[in-house]
mmCIF file of C-alpha atoms in Angstrom:
data_model
loop_
_atom_site.group_PDB
_atom_site.id
_atom_site.type_symbol
_atom_site.label_atom_id
_atom_site.label_comp_id
_atom_site.label_asym_id
_atom_site.label_seq_id
_atom_site.Cartn_x
_atom_site.Cartn_y
_atom_site.Cartn_z
ATOM 1 C CA MET Q 955 31.189 154.372 62.126
ATOM 2 C CA SER Q 956 31.730 152.791 65.743
ATOM 3 C CA ILE Q 957 34.988 152.203 67.258
ATOM 4 C CA VAL Q 958 35.163 149.159 69.803
ATOM 5 C CA HIS Q 959 37.396 147.943 72.251
ATOM 6 C CA THR Q 960 37.793 144.730 72.377
ATOM 7 C CA ASN Q 961 40.255 145.240 76.386
ATOM 8 C CA SER Q 962 39.189 147.124 79.063
ATOM 9 C CA ASN Q 963 42.877 148.778 79.423
ATOM 10 C CA PRO Q 964 43.222 152.043 77.230
ATOM 11 C CA LEU Q 965 47.103 150.880 76.706
ATOM 12 C CA THR Q 966 46.645 147.862 75.557
ATOM 13 C CA ALA Q 967 43.057 147.131 73.792
ATOM 14 C CA SER Q 968 43.132 146.439 69.927
ATOM 15 C CA VAL Q 969 40.568 149.178 68.725
ATOM 16 C CA GLU Q 970 37.972 147.926 65.606
ATOM 17 C CA VAL Q 971 36.020 149.786 63.693
ATOM 18 C CA THR Q 972 33.120 149.257 62.270
ATOM 19 C CA ARG Q 973 30.814 150.505 59.622
ATOM 20 C CA ARG Q 974 27.090 150.560 59.761
ATOM 21 C CA VAL Q 975 25.521 148.951 56.503
ATOM 22 C CA MET Q 976 23.665 150.711 53.173
ATOM 23 C CA HIS Q 977 21.411 149.780 51.610
ATOM 24 C CA PRO Q 978 22.197 148.489 47.893
ATOM 25 C CA PRO Q 979 22.558 151.276 45.023
ATOM 26 C CA LEU Q 980 18.891 152.374 44.738
ATOM 27 C CA HIS Q 981 18.198 151.252 40.973
ATOM 28 C CA ILE Q 982 14.175 151.130 40.693
ATOM 29 C CA HIS Q 983 15.133 148.631 37.425
ATOM 30 C CA LYS Q 984 16.345 146.166 40.304
ATOM 31 C CA HIS Q 985 14.055 146.590 42.819
ATOM 32 C CA PRO Q 986 10.867 146.567 41.244
ATOM 33 C CA HIS Q 987 8.671 145.231 44.339
ATOM 34 C CA CYS Q 988 10.251 148.395 46.399
ATOM 35 C CA LYS Q 989 10.080 151.039 43.855
ATOM 36 C CA LYS Q 990 7.249 153.189 46.106
ATOM 37 C CA LEU Q 991 10.279 153.357 48.981
ATOM 38 C CA ILE Q 992 13.335 153.768 47.189
ATOM 39 C CA GLU Q 993 11.128 157.367 45.365
ATOM 40 C CA ASP Q 994 10.062 157.961 48.995
ATOM 41 C CA LEU Q 995 13.666 158.042 50.486
ATOM 42 C CA GLN Q 996 15.298 159.955 47.431
ATOM 43 C CA ALA Q 997 12.496 162.311 47.814
ATOM 44 C CA CYS Q 998 13.253 162.830 51.864
ATOM 45 C CA HIS Q 999 16.882 162.944 50.541
ATOM 46 C CA CYS Q 1000 16.220 165.824 48.476
ATOM 47 C CA ASP Q 1001 13.798 167.558 50.492
ATOM 48 C CA HIS Q 1002 16.031 167.272 53.509
ATOM 49 C CA PRO Q 1003 19.581 167.736 52.405
ATOM 50 C CA VAL Q 1004 21.383 168.255 55.394
ATOM 51 C CA ALA Q 1005 18.510 166.159 57.729
ATOM 52 C CA LYS Q 1006 18.746 163.348 56.977
ATOM 53 C CA PHE Q 1007 22.214 163.357 58.356
ATOM 54 C CA TRP Q 1008 20.361 163.218 61.296
ATOM 55 C CA GLY Q 1009 18.359 160.746 61.089
ATOM 56 C CA HIS Q 1010 15.186 162.737 60.088
ATOM 57 C CA CYS Q 1011 14.891 160.005 56.641
ATOM 58 C CA ASN Q 1012 15.452 157.201 59.044
ATOM 59 C CA ASP Q 1013 11.524 156.154 58.855
ATOM 60 C CA GLN Q 1014 11.458 155.623 55.369
ATOM 61 C CA LYS Q 1015 15.180 153.761 55.100
ATOM 62 C CA ILE Q 1016 13.879 151.580 57.865
ATOM 63 C CA ALA Q 1017 10.665 150.732 55.389
ATOM 64 C CA LEU Q 1018 13.466 150.318 52.468
ATOM 65 C CA ASP Q 1019 15.767 147.954 54.579
ATOM 66 C CA ALA Q 1020 12.944 145.638 55.495
ATOM 67 C CA CYS Q 1021 11.677 145.989 52.060
ATOM 68 C CA PHE Q 1022 15.298 144.888 50.230
ATOM 69 C CA ARG Q 1023 14.727 142.091 52.924
ATOM 70 C CA GLN Q 1024 11.442 140.786 51.926
ATOM 71 C CA GLU Q 1025 12.993 141.029 48.218
ATOM 72 C CA LYS Q 1026 16.244 139.464 49.358
ATOM 73 C CA LYS Q 1027 13.333 136.371 50.722
ATOM 74 C CA LEU Q 1028 11.715 136.130 47.709
ATOM 75 C CA ASN Q 1029 15.075 136.071 45.110
ATOM 76 C CA SER Q 1030 16.864 133.009 47.184
ATOM 77 C CA ALA Q 1031 13.095 131.151 47.381
ATOM 78 C CA ILE Q 1032 12.730 131.239 43.673
ATOM 79 C CA ASN Q 1033 16.629 130.848 42.632
ATOM 80 C CA ARG Q 1034 16.615 127.725 46.008
ATOM 81 C CA GLN Q 1035 13.555 126.587 42.475
ATOM 82 C CA LYS Q 1036 15.143 126.971 40.007
ATOM 83 C CA ALA Q 1037 18.341 124.708 41.014
ATOM 84 C CA LYS Q 1038 16.359 122.258 42.263
ATOM 85 C CA ALA Q 1039 15.231 121.743 39.215
ATOM 86 C CA PHE Q 1040 18.619 121.902 37.813
ATOM 87 C CA LYS Q 1041 19.894 119.350 39.994
ATOM 88 C CA ASP Q 1042 16.655 117.496 39.196
ATOM 89 C CA LYS Q 1043 17.394 117.542 35.624
ATOM 90 C CA LEU Q 1044 20.781 116.698 35.518
ATOM 91 C CA LEU Q 1045 19.792 113.746 37.387
ATOM 92 C CA ARG Q 1046 17.491 112.135 35.134
ATOM 93 C CA SER Q 1047 19.858 113.082 32.407
ATOM 94 C CA ARG Q 1048 22.911 110.644 33.668
ATOM 95 C CA GLU Q 1049 20.108 107.917 35.068
ATOM 96 C CA ALA Q 1050 19.633 107.949 30.848
ATOM 97 C CA ASN Q 1051 23.164 108.319 29.416
ATOM 98 C CA GLN Q 1052 23.592 105.309 32.784
ATOM 99 C CA VAL Q 1053 20.340 103.303 31.044
ATOM 100 C CA GLN Q 1054 21.577 104.009 27.833
ATOM 101 C CA GLN Q 1055 25.310 102.740 27.930
ATOM 102 C CA ALA Q 1056 24.119 100.025 30.166
ATOM 103 C CA GLY Q 1057 22.182 98.907 27.243
ATOM 104 C CA ALA Q 1058 25.412 99.753 24.508
ATOM 105 C CA THR Q 1059 27.541 97.229 26.316
ATOM 106 C CA GLU Q 1060 24.939 93.937 26.604
ATOM 107 C CA ALA Q 1061 24.719 94.351 22.508
#
């Protein structure tokens, strides 16, 4: 946690407290691409229960965060493709309904 003063005068400054963003819950079944890195970080935390607070496991955490970012990019791309396919299907369905309604009004 860090404290940021938004004004140079400490008497009139408003204080803003910011927190570091931690990683999401480390469930291997939710992050299959990062399984090895999750296991490495958990092993480091078990092997160094106190030193982890002074940055002993930071290298593993940095690597895990990078893996999570890559996984998020991959999931976003997949979701974008699914949304595009759904939108195309919806548009085709609407066009078919309009053609069907136009044919019914002409008859």
